[in-house]
CSV table of C-alpha atoms and ligand atoms in Angstrom, one decimal:
chain,number,residue,atom,x,y,z
A,1,MET,CA,11.1,16.7,2.0
A,2,LYS,CA,11.7,14.7,5.2
A,3,THR,CA,11.7,10.9,5.0
A,4,ILE,CA,10.4,8.8,7.9
A,5,TYR,CA,12.4,5.6,7.6
A,6,ASN,CA,11.2,2.3,9.0
A,7,ALA,CA,14.5,0.7,10.1
A,8,ALA,CA,12.5,-2.3,11.4
A,9,HIS,CA,11.4,-3.2,7.8
A,10,SER,CA,14.2,-5.8,7.6
A,11,LEU,CA,12.6,-7.8,10.4
A,12,HIS,CA,10.1,-8.8,7.6
A,13,ARG,CA,12.2,-11.2,5.5
A,14,ALA,CA,10.2,-13.9,3.7
A,15,ALA,CA,12.2,-16.8,2.5
A,16,HIS,CA,9.8,-17.7,-0.4
A,17,GLU,CA,6.5,-17.1,-2.0
A,18,PHE,CA,4.5,-19.4,-4.3
A,19,PHE,CA,4.4,-18.8,-8.1
A,20,ARG,CA,2.7,-21.3,-10.4
A,21,GLY,CA,3.0,-24.0,-7.8
A,22,GLU,CA,6.7,-23.4,-7.4
A,23,LYS,CA,8.4,-22.0,-4.3
A,24,VAL,CA,10.3,-19.0,-5.6
A,25,PRO,CA,12.4,-16.3,-3.8
A,26,ALA,CA,10.1,-13.6,-2.4
A,27,PHE,CA,9.8,-10.5,-4.7
A,28,GLU,CA,9.0,-8.3,-1.7
A,29,LYS,CA,12.4,-8.3,-0.1
A,30,PRO,CA,14.4,-6.0,2.3
A,31,GLU,CA,16.8,-4.8,-0.5
A,32,ARG,CA,13.8,-2.8,-1.9
A,33,ALA,CA,13.9,-0.4,1.0
A,34,ASP,CA,17.7,-0.3,1.2
A,35,TRP,CA,17.8,0.8,-2.4
A,36,VAL,CA,15.2,3.5,-1.9
A,37,LEU,CA,17.0,4.7,1.2
A,38,ALA,CA,20.3,4.9,-0.8
A,39,ALA,CA,18.5,7.0,-3.4
A,40,VAL,CA,17.0,9.4,-0.8
A,41,GLN,CA,20.5,9.9,0.6
A,42,ARG,CA,22.2,10.3,-2.8
A,43,THR,CA,19.7,12.9,-4.0
A,44,ASN,CA,19.8,14.9,-0.7
A,45,LEU,CA,16.0,14.7,-0.6
A,46,GLY,CA,16.1,15.9,3.1
A,47,GLU,CA,16.4,14.8,6.7
A,48,ILE,CA,15.8,11.1,7.4
A,49,ILE,CA,14.1,10.5,10.7
A,50,ALA,CA,12.9,7.6,12.9
A,51,PRO,CA,9.2,7.1,13.7
A,52,ALA,CA,7.7,8.0,17.1
A,53,PRO,CA,5.5,5.3,18.7
A,54,HIS,CA,1.8,6.0,18.4
A,55,GLY,CA,0.2,3.0,20.0
A,56,ASP,CA,-2.7,0.9,18.8
A,57,GLY,CA,-5.3,3.6,18.9
A,58,PRO,CA,-4.9,5.0,15.3
A,59,ILE,CA,-4.4,1.5,13.9
A,60,LEU,CA,-7.8,0.4,15.4
A,61,ARG,CA,-9.5,3.4,13.6
A,62,VAL,CA,-8.9,1.5,10.4
A,63,HIS,CA,-8.5,-2.2,11.2
A,64,SER,CA,-10.7,-4.4,13.4
A,65,LYS,CA,-9.5,-5.4,16.9
A,66,PRO,CA,-9.8,-9.2,16.3
A,67,TYR,CA,-7.7,-8.8,13.1
A,68,VAL,CA,-5.0,-6.7,14.9
A,69,ASP,CA,-5.0,-9.2,17.8
A,70,PHE,CA,-4.6,-12.1,15.4
A,71,LEU,CA,-1.7,-10.4,13.4
A,72,ARG,CA,0.2,-9.5,16.6
A,73,SER,CA,0.3,-13.1,17.9
A,74,ALA,CA,-0.1,-15.2,14.7
A,75,HIS,CA,3.5,-16.2,14.0
A,76,ALA,CA,4.2,-17.1,17.7
A,77,GLU,CA,1.1,-19.3,17.6
A,78,TYR,CA,2.3,-20.9,14.4
A,79,LEU,CA,5.7,-21.7,16.0
A,80,ALA,CA,4.0,-23.1,19.2
A,81,LEU,CA,2.1,-25.5,16.9
A,82,GLY,CA,5.4,-26.8,15.5
A,83,GLY,CA,5.5,-24.6,12.4
A,84,THR,CA,8.8,-23.6,11.0
A,85,GLY,CA,9.7,-20.7,8.8
A,86,ASP,CA,6.9,-18.5,7.4
A,87,ALA,CA,3.2,-19.1,7.8
A,88,PHE,CA,0.9,-19.4,4.8
A,89,PRO,CA,-2.9,-19.7,4.7
A,90,ALA,CA,-4.4,-22.7,2.9
A,91,ALA,CA,-8.2,-22.5,3.4
A,92,TRP,CA,-10.7,-19.6,3.0
A,93,PRO,CA,-14.4,-19.1,3.8
A,94,ILE,CA,-15.7,-18.7,0.3
A,95,ARG,CA,-19.3,-17.8,-0.7
A,96,GLY,CA,-21.8,-19.8,1.3
A,97,MET,CA,-19.5,-20.5,4.2
A,98,ARG,CA,-19.4,-18.6,7.6
A,99,SER,CA,-16.9,-15.7,8.1
A,100,ASP,CA,-18.8,-14.3,11.0
A,101,VAL,CA,-17.5,-17.0,13.4
A,102,GLU,CA,-13.8,-16.9,14.4
A,103,PRO,CA,-12.7,-20.5,14.5
A,104,LYS,CA,-10.2,-21.6,17.2
A,105,ASN,CA,-8.0,-23.5,14.8
A,106,PHE,CA,-4.9,-21.5,13.7
A,107,ALA,CA,-5.0,-22.5,10.0
A,108,ALA,CA,-8.7,-21.6,9.9
A,109,ARG,CA,-8.0,-18.1,11.3
A,110,MET,CA,-5.1,-17.6,8.8
A,111,GLY,CA,-7.8,-18.2,6.1
A,112,LEU,CA,-10.4,-16.0,7.8
A,113,TYR,CA,-8.0,-13.0,7.9
A,114,SER,CA,-6.5,-13.3,4.4
A,115,PHE,CA,-7.4,-13.4,0.7
A,116,ASP,CA,-4.4,-15.0,-0.9
A,117,SER,CA,-1.6,-17.5,-0.3
A,118,GLY,CA,1.0,-15.1,-1.7
A,119,SER,CA,1.8,-13.2,1.5
A,120,PRO,CA,4.2,-15.0,3.8
A,121,LEU,CA,3.6,-14.1,7.5
A,122,THR,CA,7.0,-14.1,9.1
A,123,ALA,CA,8.4,-13.9,12.6
A,124,GLY,CA,9.1,-10.1,12.0
A,125,THR,CA,6.0,-9.2,10.0
A,126,TRP,CA,4.0,-7.6,12.9
A,127,ALA,CA,7.0,-5.6,14.2
A,128,ALA,CA,7.8,-4.3,10.7
A,129,THR,CA,4.3,-3.3,9.6
A,130,ARG,CA,3.5,-1.9,13.1
A,131,ALA,CA,6.6,0.3,12.8
A,132,GLY,CA,5.4,1.2,9.3
A,133,ALA,CA,2.1,2.5,10.9
A,134,ASP,CA,4.2,4.6,13.3
A,135,CYS,CA,6.1,6.0,10.4
A,136,ALA,CA,2.8,7.0,8.7
A,137,LEU,CA,1.5,8.6,11.9
A,138,THR,CA,4.8,10.4,12.5
A,139,ALA,CA,4.4,11.8,8.9
A,140,VAL,CA,0.9,13.0,9.7
A,141,ASP,CA,2.3,14.8,12.8
A,142,LEU,CA,4.8,16.6,10.5
A,143,LEU,CA,2.1,17.6,8.0
A,144,ASN,CA,0.0,19.0,10.9
A,145,ALA,CA,3.1,20.9,12.1
A,146,GLY,CA,3.3,22.6,8.7
A,147,GLU,CA,5.5,20.5,6.4
A,148,ARG,CA,4.3,20.6,2.8
A,149,SER,CA,5.2,16.9,2.1
A,150,VAL,CA,6.6,13.8,3.8
A,151,PHE,CA,7.8,10.5,2.5
A,152,VAL,CA,7.1,7.3,4.5
A,153,LEU,CA,9.8,4.8,3.6
A,154,THR,CA,8.5,1.4,4.8
A,155,ARG,CA,7.9,-2.2,3.8
A,156,PRO,CA,6.0,-4.5,3.6
A,157,PRO,CA,3.5,-2.4,1.6
A,158,GLY,CA,0.0,-1.7,2.8
A,159,HIS,CA,-2.6,-0.9,0.2
A,160,HIS,CA,-4.0,-4.5,-0.2
A,161,ALA,CA,-4.7,-4.8,3.5
A,162,GLY,CA,-8.4,-4.2,4.4
A,163,ARG,CA,-10.2,-3.7,7.6
A,164,ASP,CA,-9.8,-7.3,8.7
A,165,PHE,CA,-7.6,-9.0,6.1
A,166,PHE,CA,-4.1,-9.3,4.8
A,167,GLY,CA,-2.9,-10.2,1.3
A,168,GLY,CA,-0.8,-9.0,-1.6
A,169,TYR,CA,2.3,-8.8,0.6
A,170,CYS,CA,0.3,-6.3,2.9
A,171,PHE,CA,-0.7,-6.5,6.5
A,172,LEU,CA,-1.5,-3.0,7.9
A,173,ASN,CA,-2.7,-0.4,5.5
A,174,HIS,CA,-0.3,2.5,6.3
A,175,ALA,CA,-1.8,4.9,3.7
A,176,ALA,CA,-5.3,4.3,5.1
A,177,ILE,CA,-4.1,4.7,8.7
A,178,ALA,CA,-2.5,8.1,7.7
A,179,ALA,CA,-5.7,9.2,5.9
A,180,GLN,CA,-7.8,8.4,8.9
A,181,ALA,CA,-5.3,10.2,11.3
A,182,LEU,CA,-5.5,13.3,9.0
A,183,ARG,CA,-9.3,13.2,9.3
A,184,ASP,CA,-9.0,12.7,13.1
A,185,SER,CA,-6.7,15.7,13.4
A,186,GLY,CA,-8.9,18.2,11.7
A,187,CYS,CA,-9.0,17.6,7.9
A,188,ALA,CA,-12.6,17.6,6.8
A,189,ARG,CA,-11.8,15.7,3.6
A,190,VAL,CA,-8.8,13.6,2.6
A,191,ALA,CA,-8.0,12.1,-0.8
A,192,VAL,CA,-5.9,9.0,-1.4
A,193,LEU,CA,-4.2,8.6,-4.8
A,194,ASP,CA,-3.0,5.1,-5.5
A,195,VAL,CA,-0.5,4.9,-8.4
A,196,ASP,CA,0.8,1.4,-7.7
A,197,TYR,CA,0.3,-1.1,-10.6
A,198,HIS,CA,-2.1,-3.1,-8.5
A,199,HIS,CA,-5.5,-2.0,-7.4
A,200,GLY,CA,-5.6,-0.7,-3.8
A,201,ASN,CA,-8.4,-3.1,-2.8
A,202,GLY,CA,-7.6,-2.8,0.9
A,203,THR,CA,-7.9,1.0,0.9
A,204,GLN,CA,-11.1,0.7,-1.2
A,205,ASP,CA,-12.5,-1.8,1.4
A,206,ILE,CA,-11.8,0.6,4.3
A,207,PHE,CA,-13.3,3.8,2.8
A,208,TYR,CA,-15.9,2.5,0.3
A,209,ASP,CA,-19.0,3.7,2.2
A,210,ARG,CA,-17.5,7.0,3.3
A,211,GLY,CA,-17.9,10.4,1.7
A,212,ASP,CA,-15.1,12.0,3.7
A,213,VAL,CA,-12.2,10.0,2.1
A,214,PHE,CA,-11.9,10.0,-1.7
A,215,LEU,CA,-9.9,7.2,-3.3
A,216,ALA,CA,-8.5,7.3,-6.9
A,217,SER,CA,-6.6,4.2,-8.1
A,218,ILE,CA,-4.9,3.7,-11.5
A,219,HIS,CA,-4.0,0.1,-12.0
A,220,GLY,CA,-3.8,-3.0,-14.2
A,221,ASP,CA,-7.3,-4.2,-15.3
A,222,PRO,CA,-8.4,-6.7,-12.7
A,223,MET,CA,-9.9,-8.9,-15.5
A,224,THR,CA,-6.3,-10.1,-16.0
A,225,GLU,CA,-4.2,-8.5,-13.2
A,226,TYR,CA,-3.9,-9.1,-9.5
A,227,PRO,CA,-5.9,-8.7,-7.2
A,228,PHE,CA,-8.5,-9.8,-9.8
A,229,PHE,CA,-11.6,-9.5,-7.7
A,230,LEU,CA,-11.9,-5.8,-7.2
A,231,GLY,CA,-10.8,-2.6,-9.0
A,232,HIS,CA,-13.4,-2.3,-11.8
A,233,ALA,CA,-14.5,1.1,-13.1
A,234,ASP,CA,-18.1,0.6,-12.0
A,235,GLU,CA,-17.1,0.5,-8.3
A,236,THR,CA,-17.9,4.2,-7.4
A,237,GLY,CA,-18.7,3.9,-3.7
A,238,SER,CA,-21.8,3.1,-1.7
A,239,GLY,CA,-24.1,5.0,0.7
A,240,ASP,CA,-22.4,8.2,1.9
A,241,GLY,CA,-19.4,7.2,-0.2
A,242,LEU,CA,-21.2,7.1,-3.5
A,243,GLY,CA,-19.1,9.0,-6.0
A,244,ALA,CA,-16.0,9.0,-3.6
A,245,ASN,CA,-14.3,6.0,-5.3
A,246,LEU,CA,-12.6,6.3,-8.7
A,247,ASN,CA,-11.1,3.2,-10.3
A,248,ILE,CA,-9.2,3.6,-13.6
A,249,PRO,CA,-8.3,0.1,-14.8
A,250,LEU,CA,-5.9,0.1,-17.8
A,251,ALA,CA,-5.1,-3.0,-19.9
A,252,ALA,CA,-1.8,-4.7,-19.2
A,253,GLY,CA,0.7,-3.3,-21.6
A,254,SER,CA,-0.9,0.1,-21.9
A,255,PRO,CA,1.3,2.9,-23.3
A,256,VAL,CA,2.8,5.6,-21.0
A,257,GLU,CA,0.5,8.3,-22.6
A,258,SER,CA,-2.6,6.4,-21.4
A,259,TRP,CA,-1.2,6.2,-17.9
A,260,PHE,CA,-0.6,9.9,-17.7
A,261,ALA,CA,-4.0,10.7,-19.2
A,262,ALA,CA,-5.5,8.5,-16.4
A,263,LEU,CA,-3.4,10.4,-13.8
A,264,ASP,CA,-4.7,13.8,-15.1
A,265,HIS,CA,-8.2,12.5,-14.9
A,266,ALA,CA,-7.6,11.2,-11.3
A,267,LEU,CA,-6.1,14.6,-10.3
A,268,SER,CA,-9.0,16.6,-11.7
A,269,ARG,CA,-11.5,14.4,-9.7
A,270,ILE,CA,-9.4,14.9,-6.6
A,271,GLU,CA,-9.3,18.6,-7.1
A,272,ALA,CA,-13.1,18.7,-7.5
A,273,PHE,CA,-13.4,16.8,-4.1
A,274,ARG,CA,-11.6,19.8,-2.4
A,275,PRO,CA,-9.6,17.7,0.0
A,276,ASP,CA,-7.5,19.3,2.8
A,277,ALA,CA,-4.7,16.8,2.4
A,278,LEU,CA,-3.5,14.1,0.0
A,279,VAL,CA,-2.1,10.6,0.7
A,280,VAL,CA,-0.2,9.0,-2.2
A,281,SER,CA,0.1,5.2,-2.3
A,282,LEU,CA,3.4,5.3,-4.1
A,283,GLY,CA,4.1,2.1,-5.9
A,284,VAL,CA,6.6,2.2,-8.8
A,285,ASP,CA,5.8,-1.3,-10.2
A,286,THR,CA,4.4,0.7,-13.2
A,287,PHE,CA,8.1,0.6,-14.4
A,288,GLU,CA,8.7,-1.1,-17.7
A,289,GLY,CA,11.2,-3.5,-16.1
A,290,ASP,CA,9.1,-4.6,-13.2
A,291,PRO,CA,9.2,-8.4,-12.9
A,292,ILE,CA,5.6,-8.9,-11.9
A,293,SER,CA,3.7,-6.0,-13.6
A,294,HIS,CA,3.0,-4.8,-17.1
A,295,PHE,CA,3.0,-1.1,-17.6
A,296,LYS,CA,5.7,0.7,-19.5
A,297,LEU,CA,6.9,3.7,-17.5
A,298,LYS,CA,10.6,4.6,-17.9
A,299,THR,CA,12.8,6.1,-15.1
A,300,SER,CA,12.6,9.5,-16.9
A,301,ASP,CA,8.8,9.4,-16.6
A,302,TYR,CA,8.7,9.4,-12.7
A,303,PRO,CA,9.5,13.1,-12.0
A,304,GLY,CA,6.5,14.0,-14.1
A,305,ILE,CA,4.3,12.2,-11.7
A,306,GLY,CA,5.5,14.3,-8.8
A,307,GLU,CA,5.3,17.5,-10.8
A,308,ARG,CA,1.6,16.8,-11.6
A,309,ILE,CA,0.7,15.8,-8.0
A,310,ALA,CA,2.4,19.0,-6.8
A,311,GLN,CA,-0.1,21.1,-8.9
A,312,LEU,CA,-2.8,20.2,-6.4
A,313,LYS,CA,-1.0,22.3,-3.8
A,314,LEU,CA,-2.0,20.1,-0.9
A,315,PRO,CA,-0.2,18.9,2.1
A,316,THR,CA,1.0,15.5,0.7
A,317,LEU,CA,2.1,12.3,2.3
A,318,PHE,CA,3.8,9.7,0.1
A,319,ALA,CA,3.6,6.2,1.4
A,320,MET,CA,5.8,3.5,-0.1
A,321,GLU,CA,3.9,0.6,-1.7
A,322,GLY,CA,5.2,-1.8,-4.5
A,323,GLY,CA,8.0,-1.8,-7.0
A,324,TYR,CA,10.1,-5.0,-7.5
A,325,ALA,CA,12.8,-4.0,-10.1
A,326,VAL,CA,15.3,-3.6,-7.2
A,327,ALA,CA,18.1,-1.9,-9.2
A,328,GLU,CA,15.8,0.9,-10.4
A,329,ILE,CA,13.3,1.3,-7.5
A,330,GLY,CA,15.5,4.0,-5.8
A,331,ASP,CA,15.8,6.2,-8.9
A,332,ASN,CA,12.1,5.8,-9.7
A,333,VAL,CA,10.9,6.7,-6.2
A,334,ALA,CA,13.4,9.5,-5.8
A,335,GLY,CA,12.3,10.8,-9.3
A,336,VAL,CA,8.7,11.2,-8.1
A,337,LEU,CA,9.7,13.0,-4.9
A,338,GLN,CA,12.2,15.3,-6.6
A,339,GLY,CA,9.7,16.1,-9.3
A,340,PHE,CA,7.2,17.1,-6.6
A,341,GLU,CA,9.9,19.2,-4.8
A,342,ARG,CA,10.9,21.0,-8.0
A,343,ALA,CA,7.4,21.9,-9.0
B,401,LIG,C1,1.7,-5.9,-4.0
B,401,LIG,B1,1.7,-4.4,-4.4
B,401,LIG,C2,3.7,-12.7,-8.6
B,401,LIG,C3,2.4,-12.8,-7.9
B,401,LIG,C4,1.9,-11.5,-7.5
B,401,LIG,C5,0.9,-10.5,-5.5
B,401,LIG,C6,1.3,-9.2,-6.0
B,401,LIG,C7,1.1,-8.2,-4.8
B,401,LIG,C8,1.6,-6.8,-5.2
B,401,LIG,N1,4.4,-14.0,-8.6
B,401,LIG,N2,1.2,-11.6,-6.2
B,401,LIG,O1,0.6,-3.9,-4.9
B,401,LIG,O2,2.8,-4.0,-5.2
B,402,LIG,ZN1,1.8,-3.3,-6.7
């Protein structure tokens, strides 16, 4: 399996995030990708290649133009106003307020285009996530040229980013950009399988009313787990998309057996959808040692995920999402990919 590696990932380097009112070192850090790259090399997964530039077009199929324009210039604007370091939002248009008017004020626009204060917008955020989109699109080109599977190794992650908002460490939704590009290059139906610990609320936002892209997400129950306000089982899609959204929330602390039962259910629903290609939002924060998540998978469980996904026999794009146990992230990701290759 080829890896498309985003060498620009390290341009996104947040100094801190906020946790319980305290400034703490950011969990989503450059070392994450370095350790995954080392594991890809160590296990001889396959060739490691650089992304080819694809322009704004395929990004704008998924994200709104005002949002993309904002992201591109946000940090420079912040600096011009006298900001130092990373930018954080501090005010949001909650129920009863207007989100249909884009204010001129920078802090107001930070709030309009985000849903949490946990996602530092840094000097290199745009360059890093934009290169991540190029990686996803380069991977789609390879699938279209006949590759069976491709791994997109990028950060920051993407699955919390919606049509016009960032949050949960995510800015552009690389998995959604890939799914849309697969549609636009001839796949009639595409499935997205999100195995990150956190619900893929951004991906759900983007495809919720569409019947051509099926989303299955297995995640910590939003009643107690981030992102809290989406990811319940009764969210099944709307309009043309009714029935094309599957959420499987599991209680924090759920046993490994429950997680694999959820995976089998998700895979059978994907199979019934008869997609032409699969995009996997590959987070490994389901690991027992993850510092911000509460499932119990062990390193030895990860190959089984890849083996099961391979049974679908679909052209498959794996896009890197979360996983914050830095010392184990490489083995866990490589385990999934090797399991897929072996099957
Ligand atoms: C991104 B991805 C921890 C707070 C957690 C956001 C978590 C985002 C996870 N102090 N805040 O889905 O792995
Ligand atoms: Zn996650």
